[in-house]
Amino acid sequence: MVKIGNIELGEFPLLLAPMEDVSDPPFRQVCKENGADMMYTEFISSEGLIRDAYKSKQKLDIFPYERPIGVQLFGSDVDTMAECTKIATAVNPDLIDINYGCPVKKVACKGAGAALLQDIPMMVKMTAAVVNATELPVTVKTRLGWNDETKNIEEVAERLQDVGIKALTIHGRTRAQMYKGEADWRLIAKIKENPRINIPIFGNGDIDSPEKALEYRNRYGIDGIMIGRAAIGYPWIFNEIKHYFATGENLAAPSMKQRVDACRQHLKFSIEWKNERLGILEMRRHYSNYFKGLPHFKEHRMKLVQSLEPEELFSILDDVLVEFDGYFLETKAKKVDYAGVD
């Protein structure tokens, strides 16, 4: 049984990665219903919380169906991170996660996210401050290092465990790689094999099929897998992996009705949670991914991204189901282009 503090996650948990502008409550809902064992909020700016910024505060919204769920925070100032940890703790998540992996310039160039991989003493100091600011378990998500010359994740793992983190998720790329090239899980395995390490180690990067999930579980010995880009538009990947682990067989690809139903549910909750206009606008990024691979889908997609009327949008989705009912996409989950955080 894998545990983070007192949180029991099963024998080999599948985690949904925190992704900016993606892993909001509507998206998390469809992933939870399709097998995600642990989820996280979008990453939240510590300074935004301190300033009481609306967007940052809204990201603290969590719902009973999501548990267990972690609030992920990022920042560059130790005191601010400690203070925002207290704010996040007050909404009663199951854990606090610190983002030391975001590679994008607007974060890393301000000394937050993956930038802390260049200053391990500061990372340790910040982590200790967060641990001391809450009674909740604190976890960390990070990368192998800043670049190929500074892959310092082995030192990071030991020192962060020493100051009290309860789990560590490692994306198998450096900051310099961004999302390019293949994720290298060999160092992740080395950390898991380290006799000093006794906290759960989760691997992240490039898992886009049940076969690959099983291969990496067996080859690298990690405690669980975090899935990000492959779940965008394809929340079924979690249950597909679990089924493959249990039976050695692949589940059938989701039917067109399942795809349309998931998209409708996502859209409905997006409107309810964000308000009608914003919910509709922010849903536009998801349509292509839900129906990736459908022939001649462009006409429907254009209608979906142009409409601002809920009833019209649901009607367009009904039309999609009528036109493609019985059509099965053979392709499984695949990583999509994503320029957010990890």
PDB file of C-alpha atoms in Angstrom, residues 11-139:
ATOM      1  CA  GLU A  11      -0.845  -0.574  -4.466  1.00  0.00           C
ATOM      2  CA  PHE A  12       0.291   1.473  -7.470  1.00  0.00           C
ATOM      3  CA  PRO A  13      -1.464   4.836  -7.728  1.00  0.00           C
ATOM      4  CA  LEU A  14      -1.996   6.778 -10.931  1.00  0.00           C
ATOM      5  CA  LEU A  15      -1.747  10.525 -10.367  1.00  0.00           C
ATOM      6  CA  LEU A  16      -3.121  13.313 -12.532  1.00  0.00           C
ATOM      7  CA  ALA A  17      -0.443  15.939 -13.085  1.00  0.00           C
ATOM      8  CA  PRO A  18      -1.137  19.561 -12.188  1.00  0.00           C
ATOM      9  CA  MET A  19      -1.329  21.437 -15.498  1.00  0.00           C
ATOM     10  CA  GLU A  20      -1.899  25.160 -15.800  1.00  0.00           C
ATOM     11  CA  ASP A  21      -5.099  26.035 -17.681  1.00  0.00           C
ATOM     12  CA  VAL A  22      -5.988  22.349 -17.907  1.00  0.00           C
ATOM     13  CA  SER A  23      -6.391  20.560 -14.563  1.00  0.00           C
ATOM     14  CA  ASP A  24      -9.220  22.662 -13.171  1.00  0.00           C
ATOM     15  CA  PRO A  25     -12.215  21.093 -11.344  1.00  0.00           C
ATOM     16  CA  PRO A  26     -14.197  20.255 -14.535  1.00  0.00           C
ATOM     17  CA  PHE A  27     -11.232  18.425 -16.049  1.00  0.00           C
ATOM     18  CA  ARG A  28     -10.394  16.764 -12.751  1.00  0.00           C
ATOM     19  CA  GLN A  29     -13.960  15.481 -12.502  1.00  0.00           C
ATOM     20  CA  VAL A  30     -13.805  13.510 -15.749  1.00  0.00           C
ATOM     21  CA  CYS A  31     -10.367  12.150 -14.827  1.00  0.00           C
ATOM     22  CA  LYS A  32     -11.520  11.069 -11.364  1.00  0.00           C
ATOM     23  CA  GLU A  33     -14.503   9.259 -12.830  1.00  0.00           C
ATOM     24  CA  ASN A  34     -12.131   7.436 -15.154  1.00  0.00           C
ATOM     25  CA  GLY A  35      -9.677   6.146 -12.579  1.00  0.00           C
ATOM     26  CA  ALA A  36      -7.288   8.868 -11.394  1.00  0.00           C
ATOM     27  CA  ASP A  37      -6.239   7.998  -7.822  1.00  0.00           C
ATOM     28  CA  MET A  38      -4.752  11.337  -6.786  1.00  0.00           C
ATOM     29  CA  MET A  39      -5.103  14.792  -8.297  1.00  0.00           C
ATOM     30  CA  TYR A  40      -3.720  18.291  -7.852  1.00  0.00           C
ATOM     31  CA  THR A  41      -4.965  21.797  -8.471  1.00  0.00           C
ATOM     32  CA  GLU A  42      -3.456  23.910 -11.190  1.00  0.00           C
ATOM     33  CA  PHE A  43      -0.304  25.459  -9.791  1.00  0.00           C
ATOM     34  CA  ILE A  44      -1.041  28.525  -7.692  1.00  0.00           C
ATOM     35  CA  SER A  45       1.152  31.593  -7.327  1.00  0.00           C
ATOM     36  CA  SER A  46       2.123  32.241  -3.726  1.00  0.00           C
ATOM     37  CA  GLU A  47       2.209  35.976  -4.394  1.00  0.00           C
ATOM     38  CA  GLY A  48      -1.217  35.787  -6.040  1.00  0.00           C
ATOM     39  CA  LEU A  49      -2.663  34.215  -2.912  1.00  0.00           C
ATOM     40  CA  ILE A  50      -1.031  36.789  -0.675  1.00  0.00           C
ATOM     41  CA  ARG A  51      -2.459  39.586  -2.835  1.00  0.00           C
ATOM     42  CA  ASP A  52      -5.871  37.909  -2.724  1.00  0.00           C
ATOM     43  CA  ALA A  53      -5.931  37.691  -6.538  1.00  0.00           C
ATOM     44  CA  TYR A  54      -9.220  36.268  -7.771  1.00  0.00           C
ATOM     45  CA  LYS A  55      -7.741  33.758 -10.207  1.00  0.00           C
ATOM     46  CA  SER A  56      -5.347  32.391  -7.609  1.00  0.00           C
ATOM     47  CA  LYS A  57      -8.077  32.096  -4.982  1.00  0.00           C
ATOM     48  CA  GLN A  58     -10.435  30.399  -7.441  1.00  0.00           C
ATOM     49  CA  LYS A  59      -7.836  27.693  -8.009  1.00  0.00           C
ATOM     50  CA  LEU A  60      -8.285  26.725  -4.357  1.00  0.00           C
ATOM     51  CA  ASP A  61     -11.788  25.430  -5.125  1.00  0.00           C
ATOM     52  CA  ILE A  62     -11.956  21.718  -4.344  1.00  0.00           C
ATOM     53  CA  PHE A  63     -14.927  19.373  -4.268  1.00  0.00           C
ATOM     54  CA  PRO A  64     -15.682  16.214  -2.258  1.00  0.00           C
ATOM     55  CA  TYR A  65     -15.481  13.906  -5.308  1.00  0.00           C
ATOM     56  CA  GLU A  66     -11.864  14.950  -5.912  1.00  0.00           C
ATOM     57  CA  ARG A  67     -10.304  13.564  -2.756  1.00  0.00           C
ATOM     58  CA  PRO A  68      -7.567  12.875  -2.183  1.00  0.00           C
ATOM     59  CA  ILE A  69      -6.362  16.120  -3.716  1.00  0.00           C
ATOM     60  CA  GLY A  70      -3.318  18.329  -3.263  1.00  0.00           C
ATOM     61  CA  VAL A  71      -2.955  22.073  -3.655  1.00  0.00           C
ATOM     62  CA  GLN A  72       0.170  22.885  -5.657  1.00  0.00           C
ATOM     63  CA  LEU A  73       2.024  26.112  -4.875  1.00  0.00           C
ATOM     64  CA  PHE A  74       4.965  27.906  -6.447  1.00  0.00           C
ATOM     65  CA  GLY A  75       6.976  30.987  -5.579  1.00  0.00           C
ATOM     66  CA  SER A  76      10.422  32.471  -5.120  1.00  0.00           C
ATOM     67  CA  ASP A  77      10.233  33.921  -1.610  1.00  0.00           C
ATOM     68  CA  VAL A  78      10.452  31.728   1.481  1.00  0.00           C
ATOM     69  CA  ASP A  79       8.245  33.830   3.747  1.00  0.00           C
ATOM     70  CA  THR A  80       5.595  34.258   1.072  1.00  0.00           C
ATOM     71  CA  MET A  81       5.518  30.523   0.426  1.00  0.00           C
ATOM     72  CA  ALA A  82       5.061  29.836   4.133  1.00  0.00           C
ATOM     73  CA  GLU A  83       2.243  32.369   4.372  1.00  0.00           C
ATOM     74  CA  CYS A  84       0.395  31.089   1.323  1.00  0.00           C
ATOM     75  CA  THR A  85       0.741  27.544   2.671  1.00  0.00           C
ATOM     76  CA  LYS A  86      -1.337  28.625   5.654  1.00  0.00           C
ATOM     77  CA  ILE A  87      -3.955  30.097   3.307  1.00  0.00           C
ATOM     78  CA  ALA A  88      -4.061  26.905   1.247  1.00  0.00           C
ATOM     79  CA  THR A  89      -4.248  24.732   4.350  1.00  0.00           C
ATOM     80  CA  ALA A  90      -7.380  26.595   5.449  1.00  0.00           C
ATOM     81  CA  VAL A  91      -9.395  25.192   2.502  1.00  0.00           C
ATOM     82  CA  ASN A  92      -8.665  21.685   3.821  1.00  0.00           C
ATOM     83  CA  PRO A  93      -6.962  19.860   0.955  1.00  0.00           C
ATOM     84  CA  ASP A  94      -5.365  16.488   1.645  1.00  0.00           C
ATOM     85  CA  LEU A  95      -1.813  17.704   1.067  1.00  0.00           C
ATOM     86  CA  ILE A  96       0.328  20.616  -0.100  1.00  0.00           C
ATOM     87  CA  ASP A  97       2.582  20.156  -3.122  1.00  0.00           C
ATOM     88  CA  ILE A  98       5.469  22.449  -4.083  1.00  0.00           C
ATOM     89  CA  ASN A  99       6.255  23.028  -7.747  1.00  0.00           C
ATOM     90  CA  TYR A 100       9.984  22.960  -8.422  1.00  0.00           C
ATOM     91  CA  GLY A 101       9.532  21.755 -11.986  1.00  0.00           C
ATOM     92  CA  CYS A 102       7.830  24.459 -14.048  1.00  0.00           C
ATOM     93  CA  PRO A 103      10.209  25.270 -16.938  1.00  0.00           C
ATOM     94  CA  VAL A 104       8.409  28.190 -18.584  1.00  0.00           C
ATOM     95  CA  LYS A 105      10.222  31.538 -18.662  1.00  0.00           C
ATOM     96  CA  LYS A 106       7.550  33.571 -16.883  1.00  0.00           C
ATOM     97  CA  VAL A 107       7.996  31.325 -13.836  1.00  0.00           C
ATOM     98  CA  ALA A 108      11.595  30.128 -13.931  1.00  0.00           C
ATOM     99  CA  CYS A 109      13.016  33.553 -14.788  1.00  0.00           C
ATOM    100  CA  LYS A 110      11.414  34.948 -11.646  1.00  0.00           C
ATOM    101  CA  GLY A 111      13.240  32.465  -9.447  1.00  0.00           C
ATOM    102  CA  ALA A 112      10.341  30.019  -9.004  1.00  0.00           C
ATOM    103  CA  GLY A 113       9.522  26.555 -10.355  1.00  0.00           C
ATOM    104  CA  ALA A 114      12.502  24.817 -11.933  1.00  0.00           C
ATOM    105  CA  ALA A 115      14.727  27.821 -11.179  1.00  0.00           C
ATOM    106  CA  LEU A 116      15.160  26.486  -7.635  1.00  0.00           C
ATOM    107  CA  LEU A 117      17.106  23.561  -9.116  1.00  0.00           C
ATOM    108  CA  GLN A 118      19.960  26.072  -9.479  1.00  0.00           C
ATOM    109  CA  ASP A 119      19.903  26.893  -5.761  1.00  0.00           C
ATOM    110  CA  ILE A 120      19.496  23.745  -3.679  1.00  0.00           C
ATOM    111  CA  PRO A 121      20.065  25.481  -0.307  1.00  0.00           C
ATOM    112  CA  MET A 122      17.224  27.888  -1.127  1.00  0.00           C
ATOM    113  CA  MET A 123      15.030  24.976  -2.224  1.00  0.00           C
ATOM    114  CA  VAL A 124      15.706  23.190   1.055  1.00  0.00           C
ATOM    115  CA  LYS A 125      15.027  26.338   3.080  1.00  0.00           C
ATOM    116  CA  MET A 126      11.758  26.984   1.246  1.00  0.00           C
ATOM    117  CA  THR A 127      10.613  23.385   1.605  1.00  0.00           C
ATOM    118  CA  ALA A 128      11.332  23.388   5.331  1.00  0.00           C
ATOM    119  CA  ALA A 129       9.327  26.612   5.706  1.00  0.00           C
ATOM    120  CA  VAL A 130       6.339  25.074   3.935  1.00  0.00           C
ATOM    121  CA  VAL A 131       6.555  21.879   6.009  1.00  0.00           C
ATOM    122  CA  ASN A 132       6.632  23.933   9.205  1.00  0.00           C
ATOM    123  CA  ALA A 133       3.673  26.076   8.099  1.00  0.00           C
ATOM    124  CA  THR A 134       1.156  23.220   7.858  1.00  0.00           C
ATOM    125  CA  GLU A 135       0.110  20.004   9.541  1.00  0.00           C
ATOM    126  CA  LEU A 136      -0.755  18.518   6.164  1.00  0.00           C
ATOM    127  CA  PRO A 137       1.672  16.249   4.306  1.00  0.00           C
ATOM    128  CA  VAL A 138       3.944  18.201   1.969  1.00  0.00           C
ATOM    129  CA  THR A 139       5.113  16.747  -1.327  1.00  0.00           C
TER     130      THR A 139
END
